Every structure is written in C-alpha cells, then in structure tokens.
Coordinates of N, CA, C and O in Angstrom, one line a residue:
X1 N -19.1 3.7 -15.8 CA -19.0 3.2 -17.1 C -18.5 1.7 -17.0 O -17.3 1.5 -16.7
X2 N -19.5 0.7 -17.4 CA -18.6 -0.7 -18.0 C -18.2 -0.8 -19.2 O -18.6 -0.4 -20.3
X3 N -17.3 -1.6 -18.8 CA -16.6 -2.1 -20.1 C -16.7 -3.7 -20.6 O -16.8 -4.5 -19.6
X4 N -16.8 -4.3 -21.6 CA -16.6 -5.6 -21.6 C -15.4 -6.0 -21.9 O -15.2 -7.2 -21.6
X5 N -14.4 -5.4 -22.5 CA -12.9 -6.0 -22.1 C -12.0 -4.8 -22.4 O -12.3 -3.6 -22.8
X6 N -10.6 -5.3 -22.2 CA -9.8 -4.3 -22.2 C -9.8 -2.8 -21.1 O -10.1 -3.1 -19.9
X7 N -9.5 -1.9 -21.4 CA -9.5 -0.4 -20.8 C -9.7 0.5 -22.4 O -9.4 0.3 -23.6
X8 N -10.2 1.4 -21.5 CA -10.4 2.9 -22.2 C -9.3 3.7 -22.3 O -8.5 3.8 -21.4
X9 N -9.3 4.4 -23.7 CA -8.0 5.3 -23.6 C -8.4 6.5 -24.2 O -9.2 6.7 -25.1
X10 N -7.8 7.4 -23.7 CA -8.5 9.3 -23.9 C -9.1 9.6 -22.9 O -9.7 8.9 -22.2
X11 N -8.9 10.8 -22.8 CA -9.5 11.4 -21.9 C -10.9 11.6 -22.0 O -11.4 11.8 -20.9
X12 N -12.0 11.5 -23.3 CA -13.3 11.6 -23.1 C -13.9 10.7 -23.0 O -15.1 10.9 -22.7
X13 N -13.5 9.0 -23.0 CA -13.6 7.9 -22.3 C -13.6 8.0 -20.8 O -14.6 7.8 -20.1
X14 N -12.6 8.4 -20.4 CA -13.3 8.6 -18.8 C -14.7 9.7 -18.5 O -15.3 9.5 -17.4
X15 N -15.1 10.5 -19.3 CA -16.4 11.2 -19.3 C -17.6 9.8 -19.4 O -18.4 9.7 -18.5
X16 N -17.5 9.1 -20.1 CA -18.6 8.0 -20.0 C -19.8 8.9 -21.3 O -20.9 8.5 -21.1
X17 N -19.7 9.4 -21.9 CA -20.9 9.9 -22.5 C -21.6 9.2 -23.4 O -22.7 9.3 -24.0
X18 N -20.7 8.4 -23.5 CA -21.6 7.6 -24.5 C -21.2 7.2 -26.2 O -21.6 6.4 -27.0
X19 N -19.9 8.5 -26.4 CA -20.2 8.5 -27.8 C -19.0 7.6 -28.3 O -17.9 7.7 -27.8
X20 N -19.3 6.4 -29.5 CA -18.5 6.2 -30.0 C -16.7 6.1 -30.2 O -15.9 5.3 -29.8
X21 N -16.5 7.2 -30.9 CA -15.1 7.5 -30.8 C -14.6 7.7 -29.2 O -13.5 7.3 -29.0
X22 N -15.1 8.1 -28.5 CA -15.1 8.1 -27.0 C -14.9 6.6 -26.2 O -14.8 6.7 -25.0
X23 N -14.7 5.4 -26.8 CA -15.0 4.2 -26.1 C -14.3 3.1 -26.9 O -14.9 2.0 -27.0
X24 N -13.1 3.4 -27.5 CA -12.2 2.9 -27.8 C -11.2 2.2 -26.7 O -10.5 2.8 -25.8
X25 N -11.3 0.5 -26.9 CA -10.8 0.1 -26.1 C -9.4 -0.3 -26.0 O -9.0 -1.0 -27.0
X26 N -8.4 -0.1 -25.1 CA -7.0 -0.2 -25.5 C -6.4 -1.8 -25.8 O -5.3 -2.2 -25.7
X27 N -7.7 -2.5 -26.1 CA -7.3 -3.9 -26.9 C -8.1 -4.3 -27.8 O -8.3 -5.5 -28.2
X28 N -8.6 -2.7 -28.4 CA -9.6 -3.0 -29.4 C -9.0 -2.6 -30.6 O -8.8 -1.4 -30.6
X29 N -8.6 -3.5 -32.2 CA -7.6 -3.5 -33.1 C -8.7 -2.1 -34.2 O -9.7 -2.2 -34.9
X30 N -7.8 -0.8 -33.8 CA -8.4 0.2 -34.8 C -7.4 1.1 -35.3 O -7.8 2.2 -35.7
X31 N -6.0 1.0 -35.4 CA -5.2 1.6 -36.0 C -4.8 1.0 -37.2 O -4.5 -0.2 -37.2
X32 N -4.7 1.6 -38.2 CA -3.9 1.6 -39.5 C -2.4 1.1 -39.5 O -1.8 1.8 -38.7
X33 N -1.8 0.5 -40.0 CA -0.5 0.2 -39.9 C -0.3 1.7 -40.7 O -0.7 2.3 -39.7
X34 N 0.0 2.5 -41.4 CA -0.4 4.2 -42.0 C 0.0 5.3 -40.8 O 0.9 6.1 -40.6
X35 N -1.7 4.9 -39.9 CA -1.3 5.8 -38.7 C -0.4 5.0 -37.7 O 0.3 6.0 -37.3
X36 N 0.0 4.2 -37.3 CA 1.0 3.4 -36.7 C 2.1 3.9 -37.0 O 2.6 4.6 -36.1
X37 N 2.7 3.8 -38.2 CA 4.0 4.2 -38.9 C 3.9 6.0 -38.5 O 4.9 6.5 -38.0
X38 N 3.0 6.6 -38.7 CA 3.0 7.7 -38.9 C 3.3 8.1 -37.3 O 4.3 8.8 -37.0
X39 N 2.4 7.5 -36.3 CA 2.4 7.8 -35.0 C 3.9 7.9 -34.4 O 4.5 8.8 -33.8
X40 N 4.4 6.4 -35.0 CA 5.9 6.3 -34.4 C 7.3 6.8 -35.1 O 8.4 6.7 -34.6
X41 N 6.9 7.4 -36.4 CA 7.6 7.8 -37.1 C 8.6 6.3 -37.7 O 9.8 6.4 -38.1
X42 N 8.2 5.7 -37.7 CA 8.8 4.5 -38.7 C 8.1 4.1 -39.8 O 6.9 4.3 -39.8
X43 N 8.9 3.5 -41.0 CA 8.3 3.1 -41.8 C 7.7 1.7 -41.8 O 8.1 0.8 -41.1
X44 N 6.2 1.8 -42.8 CA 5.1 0.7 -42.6 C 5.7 -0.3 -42.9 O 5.1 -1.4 -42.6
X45 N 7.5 -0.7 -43.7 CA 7.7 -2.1 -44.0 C 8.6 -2.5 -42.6 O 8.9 -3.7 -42.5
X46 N 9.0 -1.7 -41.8 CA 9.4 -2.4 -40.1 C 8.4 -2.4 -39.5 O 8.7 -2.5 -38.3
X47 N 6.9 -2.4 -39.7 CA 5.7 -2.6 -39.0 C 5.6 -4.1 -39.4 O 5.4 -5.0 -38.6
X48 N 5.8 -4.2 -41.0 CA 5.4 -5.1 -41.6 C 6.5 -6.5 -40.9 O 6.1 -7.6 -40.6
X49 N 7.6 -6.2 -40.9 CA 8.8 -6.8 -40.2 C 9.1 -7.6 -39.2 O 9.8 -8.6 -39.0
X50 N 8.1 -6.8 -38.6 CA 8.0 -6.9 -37.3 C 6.8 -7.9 -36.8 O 6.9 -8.6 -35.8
X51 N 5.7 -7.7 -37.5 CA 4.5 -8.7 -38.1 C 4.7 -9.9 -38.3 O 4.1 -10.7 -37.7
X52 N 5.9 -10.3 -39.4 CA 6.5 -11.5 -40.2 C 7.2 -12.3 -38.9 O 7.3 -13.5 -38.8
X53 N 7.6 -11.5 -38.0 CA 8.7 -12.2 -37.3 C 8.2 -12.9 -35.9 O 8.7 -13.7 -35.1
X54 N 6.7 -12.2 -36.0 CA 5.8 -12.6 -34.9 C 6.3 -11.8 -34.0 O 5.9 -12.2 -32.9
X55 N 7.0 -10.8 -33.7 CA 7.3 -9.8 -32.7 C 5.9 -9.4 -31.8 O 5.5 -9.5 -30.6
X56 N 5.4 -8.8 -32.9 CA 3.8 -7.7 -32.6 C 2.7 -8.3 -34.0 O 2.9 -8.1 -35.2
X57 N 1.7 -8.9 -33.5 CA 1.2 -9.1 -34.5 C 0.0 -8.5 -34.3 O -0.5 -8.6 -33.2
X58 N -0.8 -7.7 -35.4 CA -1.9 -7.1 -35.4 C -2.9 -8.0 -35.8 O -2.8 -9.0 -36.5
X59 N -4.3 -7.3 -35.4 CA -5.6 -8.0 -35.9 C -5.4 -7.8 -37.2 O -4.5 -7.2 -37.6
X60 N -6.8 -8.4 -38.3 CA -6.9 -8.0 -39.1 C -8.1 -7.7 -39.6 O -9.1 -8.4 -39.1
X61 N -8.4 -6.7 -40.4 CA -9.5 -6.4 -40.9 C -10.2 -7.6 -41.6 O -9.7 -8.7 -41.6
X62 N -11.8 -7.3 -42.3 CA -12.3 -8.0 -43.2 C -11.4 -8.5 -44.5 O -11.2 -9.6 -45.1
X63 N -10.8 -7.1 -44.8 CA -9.8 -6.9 -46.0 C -8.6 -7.5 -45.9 O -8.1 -7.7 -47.0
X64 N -8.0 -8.1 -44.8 CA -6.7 -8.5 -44.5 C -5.8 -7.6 -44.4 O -4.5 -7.7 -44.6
X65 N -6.6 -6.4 -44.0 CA -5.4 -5.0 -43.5 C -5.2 -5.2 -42.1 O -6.0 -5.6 -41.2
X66 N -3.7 -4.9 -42.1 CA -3.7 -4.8 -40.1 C -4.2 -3.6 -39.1 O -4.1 -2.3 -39.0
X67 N -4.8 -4.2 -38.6 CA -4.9 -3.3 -37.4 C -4.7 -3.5 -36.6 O -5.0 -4.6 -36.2
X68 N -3.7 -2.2 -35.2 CA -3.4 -1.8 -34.1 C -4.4 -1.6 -32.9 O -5.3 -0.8 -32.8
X69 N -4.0 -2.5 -31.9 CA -4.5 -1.9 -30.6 C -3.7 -0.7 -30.2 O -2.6 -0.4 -30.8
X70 N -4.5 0.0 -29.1 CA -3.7 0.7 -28.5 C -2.7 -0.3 -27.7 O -1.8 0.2 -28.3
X71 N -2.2 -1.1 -27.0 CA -1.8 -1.9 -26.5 C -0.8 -2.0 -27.0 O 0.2 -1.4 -26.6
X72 N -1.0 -3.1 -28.7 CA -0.1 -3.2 -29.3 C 0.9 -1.9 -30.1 O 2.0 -2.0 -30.7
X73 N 0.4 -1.0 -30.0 CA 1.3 0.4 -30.0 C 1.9 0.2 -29.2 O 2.8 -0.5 -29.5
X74 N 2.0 0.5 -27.5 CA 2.5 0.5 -26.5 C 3.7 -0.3 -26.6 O 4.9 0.1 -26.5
X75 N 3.5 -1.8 -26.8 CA 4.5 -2.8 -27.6 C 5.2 -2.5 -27.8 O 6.3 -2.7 -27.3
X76 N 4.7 -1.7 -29.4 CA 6.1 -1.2 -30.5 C 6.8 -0.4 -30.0 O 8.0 -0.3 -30.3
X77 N 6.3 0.3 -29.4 CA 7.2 2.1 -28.5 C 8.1 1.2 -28.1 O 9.2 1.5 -28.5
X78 N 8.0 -0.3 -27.1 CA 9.3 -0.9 -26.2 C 9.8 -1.9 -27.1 O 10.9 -2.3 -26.8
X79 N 9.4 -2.3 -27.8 CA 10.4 -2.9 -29.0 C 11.1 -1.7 -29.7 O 12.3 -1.8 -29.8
X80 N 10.7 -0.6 -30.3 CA 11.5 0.0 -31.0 C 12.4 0.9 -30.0 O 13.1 1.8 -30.5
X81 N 12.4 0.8 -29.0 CA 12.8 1.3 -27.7 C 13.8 0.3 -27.3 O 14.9 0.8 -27.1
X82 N 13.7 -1.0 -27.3 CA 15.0 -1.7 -27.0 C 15.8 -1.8 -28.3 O 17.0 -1.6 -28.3
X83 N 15.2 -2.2 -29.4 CA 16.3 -1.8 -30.6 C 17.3 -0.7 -30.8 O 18.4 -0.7 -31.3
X84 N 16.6 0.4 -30.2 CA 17.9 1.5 -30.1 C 18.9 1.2 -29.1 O 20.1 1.3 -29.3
X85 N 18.5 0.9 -27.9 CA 19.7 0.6 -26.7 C 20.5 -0.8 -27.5 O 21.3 -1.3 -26.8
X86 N 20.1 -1.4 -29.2 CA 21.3 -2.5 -29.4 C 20.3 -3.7 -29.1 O 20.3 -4.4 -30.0
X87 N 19.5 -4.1 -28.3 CA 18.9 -5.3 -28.6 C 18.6 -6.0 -29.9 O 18.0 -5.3 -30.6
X88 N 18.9 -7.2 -30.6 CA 18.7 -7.8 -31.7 C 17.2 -7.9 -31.7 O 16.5 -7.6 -30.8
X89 N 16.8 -8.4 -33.0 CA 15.2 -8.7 -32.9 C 14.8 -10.2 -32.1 O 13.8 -10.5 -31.6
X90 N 16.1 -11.1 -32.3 CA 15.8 -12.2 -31.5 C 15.9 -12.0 -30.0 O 15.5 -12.8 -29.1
X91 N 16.5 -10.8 -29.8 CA 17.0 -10.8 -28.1 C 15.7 -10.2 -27.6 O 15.4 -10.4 -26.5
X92 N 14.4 -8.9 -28.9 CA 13.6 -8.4 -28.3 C 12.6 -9.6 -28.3 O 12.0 -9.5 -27.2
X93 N 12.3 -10.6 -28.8 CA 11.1 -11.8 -29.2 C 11.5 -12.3 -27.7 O 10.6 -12.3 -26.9
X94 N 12.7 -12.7 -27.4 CA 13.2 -13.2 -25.8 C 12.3 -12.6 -24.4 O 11.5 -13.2 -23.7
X95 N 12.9 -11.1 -24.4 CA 12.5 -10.4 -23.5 C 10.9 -10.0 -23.5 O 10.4 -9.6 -22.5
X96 N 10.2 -10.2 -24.5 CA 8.8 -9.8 -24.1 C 8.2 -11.6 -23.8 O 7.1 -11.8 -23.3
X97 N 8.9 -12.5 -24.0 CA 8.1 -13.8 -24.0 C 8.6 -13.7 -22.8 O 7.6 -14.3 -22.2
X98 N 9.5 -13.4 -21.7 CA 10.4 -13.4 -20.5 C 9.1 -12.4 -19.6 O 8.8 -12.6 -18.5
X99 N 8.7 -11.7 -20.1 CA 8.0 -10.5 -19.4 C 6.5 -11.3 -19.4 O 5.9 -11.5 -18.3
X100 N 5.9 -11.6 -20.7 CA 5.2 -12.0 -20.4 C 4.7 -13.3 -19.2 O 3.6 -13.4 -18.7
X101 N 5.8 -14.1 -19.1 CA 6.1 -15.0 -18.5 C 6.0 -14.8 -17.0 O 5.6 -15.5 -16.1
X102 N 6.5 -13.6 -17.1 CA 7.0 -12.7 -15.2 C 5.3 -12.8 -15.0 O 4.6 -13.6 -14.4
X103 N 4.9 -11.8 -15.9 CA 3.3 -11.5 -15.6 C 2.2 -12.5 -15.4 O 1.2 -12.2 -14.7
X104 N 2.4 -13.6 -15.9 CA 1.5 -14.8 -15.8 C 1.5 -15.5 -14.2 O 0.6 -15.8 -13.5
X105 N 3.0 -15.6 -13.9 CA 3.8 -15.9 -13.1 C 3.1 -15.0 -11.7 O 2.5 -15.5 -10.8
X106 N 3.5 -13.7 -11.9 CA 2.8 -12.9 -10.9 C 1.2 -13.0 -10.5 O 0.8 -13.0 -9.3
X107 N 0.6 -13.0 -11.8 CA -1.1 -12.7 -11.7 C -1.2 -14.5 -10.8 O -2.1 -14.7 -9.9
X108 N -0.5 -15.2 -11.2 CA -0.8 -16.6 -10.3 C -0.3 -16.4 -8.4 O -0.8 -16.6 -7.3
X109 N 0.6 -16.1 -8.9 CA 0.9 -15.3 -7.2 C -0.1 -14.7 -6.2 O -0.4 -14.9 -5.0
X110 N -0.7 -13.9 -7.4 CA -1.3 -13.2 -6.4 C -2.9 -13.7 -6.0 O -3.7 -13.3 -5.2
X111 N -3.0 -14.8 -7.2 CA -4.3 -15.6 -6.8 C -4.2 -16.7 -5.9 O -5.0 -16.9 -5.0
X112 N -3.2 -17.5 -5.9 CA -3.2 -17.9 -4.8 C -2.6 -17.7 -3.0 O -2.6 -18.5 -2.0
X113 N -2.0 -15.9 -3.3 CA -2.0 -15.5 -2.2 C -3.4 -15.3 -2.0 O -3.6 -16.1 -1.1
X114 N -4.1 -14.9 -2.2 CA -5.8 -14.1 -2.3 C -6.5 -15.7 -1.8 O -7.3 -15.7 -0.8
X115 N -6.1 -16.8 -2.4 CA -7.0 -17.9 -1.9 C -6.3 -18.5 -0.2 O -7.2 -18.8 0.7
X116 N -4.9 -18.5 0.2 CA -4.3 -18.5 1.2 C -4.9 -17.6 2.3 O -5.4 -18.1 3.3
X117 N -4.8 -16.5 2.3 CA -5.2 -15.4 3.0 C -7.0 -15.6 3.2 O -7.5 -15.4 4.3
X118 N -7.9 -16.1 1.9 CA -9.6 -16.4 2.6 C -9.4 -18.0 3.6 O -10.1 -18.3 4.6
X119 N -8.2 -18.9 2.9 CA -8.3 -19.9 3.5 C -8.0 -19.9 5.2 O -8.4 -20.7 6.0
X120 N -7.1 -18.7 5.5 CA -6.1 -18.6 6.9 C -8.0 -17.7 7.9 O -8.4 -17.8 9.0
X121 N -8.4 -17.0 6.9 CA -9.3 -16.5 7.9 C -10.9 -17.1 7.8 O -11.9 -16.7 8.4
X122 N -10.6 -18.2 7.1 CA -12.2 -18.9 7.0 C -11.6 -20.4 8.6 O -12.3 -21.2 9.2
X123 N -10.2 -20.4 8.6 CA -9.6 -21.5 9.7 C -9.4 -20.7 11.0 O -9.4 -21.1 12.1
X124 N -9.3 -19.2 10.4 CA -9.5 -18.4 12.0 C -11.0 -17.9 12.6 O -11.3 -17.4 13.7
X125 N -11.9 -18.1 11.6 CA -13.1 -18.1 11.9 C -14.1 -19.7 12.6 O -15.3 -19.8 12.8
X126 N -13.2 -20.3 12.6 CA -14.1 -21.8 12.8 C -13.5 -22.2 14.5 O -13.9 -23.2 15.0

C-alpha cells in the first residue's frame, strides 16, 4: 500500500483493502475537538486553550471547526502528560519547540552522515 503523506493508523490500514475509513492518515486532520475531549477525557475549553496559546494547533474545517490529527492527539497525551508531572504551559511550549529542534537537528545528521558515507565509497571506488 502507498501512501502520499503521513502513516496509517489502525489496524485495518495495514490490510490495504482499500476502504475509506481504513486509510486514515496519522497527519490527516479528522477528529472533532468533541471526540478529542472525549478521547482524553478533558474538557473542549483546555483543547481550546491550548489552541489560543499555540501549544497544539488543529486544522480547520470548511466551517472553522477544529480538527485533530492523529499525531496531534499524540501531542496532547505529552502535553497533558507533562502538565501533570508540574510543567507550566510556557515550560510545555519550550520543551516541544526543544524536541522539535533535537529532531530537525537529527534528521540533518543523519543526511549528511548518508552523504559522507556515499562520498567515502564513491573515493574508495576510484
């Protein structure tokens, strides 16, 4: 099965069959701030909160309703996951811009290890 962006999530996405609800992509914005709230057991105005403050911001509908990636769920589980261990909301806005930062940081690592390593055996081939 291809994809054109993101990953698949559920288990009948890895079947490949074809159908619709089956091919939900974990960066494709289709949760309800409703089911969101409901999922994580918080209420929709610390979704909303959390939105304003630029923490997690969701897509939006035609309507100007939010909607959730799966992704950005994942998110909220470790934001609302470091707020219980005591993190402030400014200390969580820190640490994901810090992570994201690591990540950027890494994926460049590992491309220009990937280009060193063709360059060391295109000089051991000549």
């Amino acid at each position: 099965m291809t994809e054109e962006r993101g990953r698949t999530v559920g288990e009948d996405a890895a079947r490949g069959d074809g159908r619709a609800t089956d091919r939900i992509l974990s960066d494709e914005p289709f949760y309800t701030i409703g089911q969101v709230a409901a999922l994580l057991g918080v209420p929709a105005a610390q979704l909303r909160r959390l939105d304003a403050l630029e923490i997690v911001q969701p897509d939006r509908s035609q309507g100007n309703q939010r909607r959730y990636s799966a992704d950005e769920i994942e998110r909220l589980r470790e934001v609302l996951a470091l707020g219980e261990e005591g993190v402030t909301l400014p200390g969580v806005r820190r640490i994901l811009e810090l992570r994201r930062r690591v990540d950027e940081l890494e994926d460049r690592l590992a491309r220009q290890s990937d280009e060193l390593a063709r360059a060391r055996r295109s000089a051991d081939a000549s």
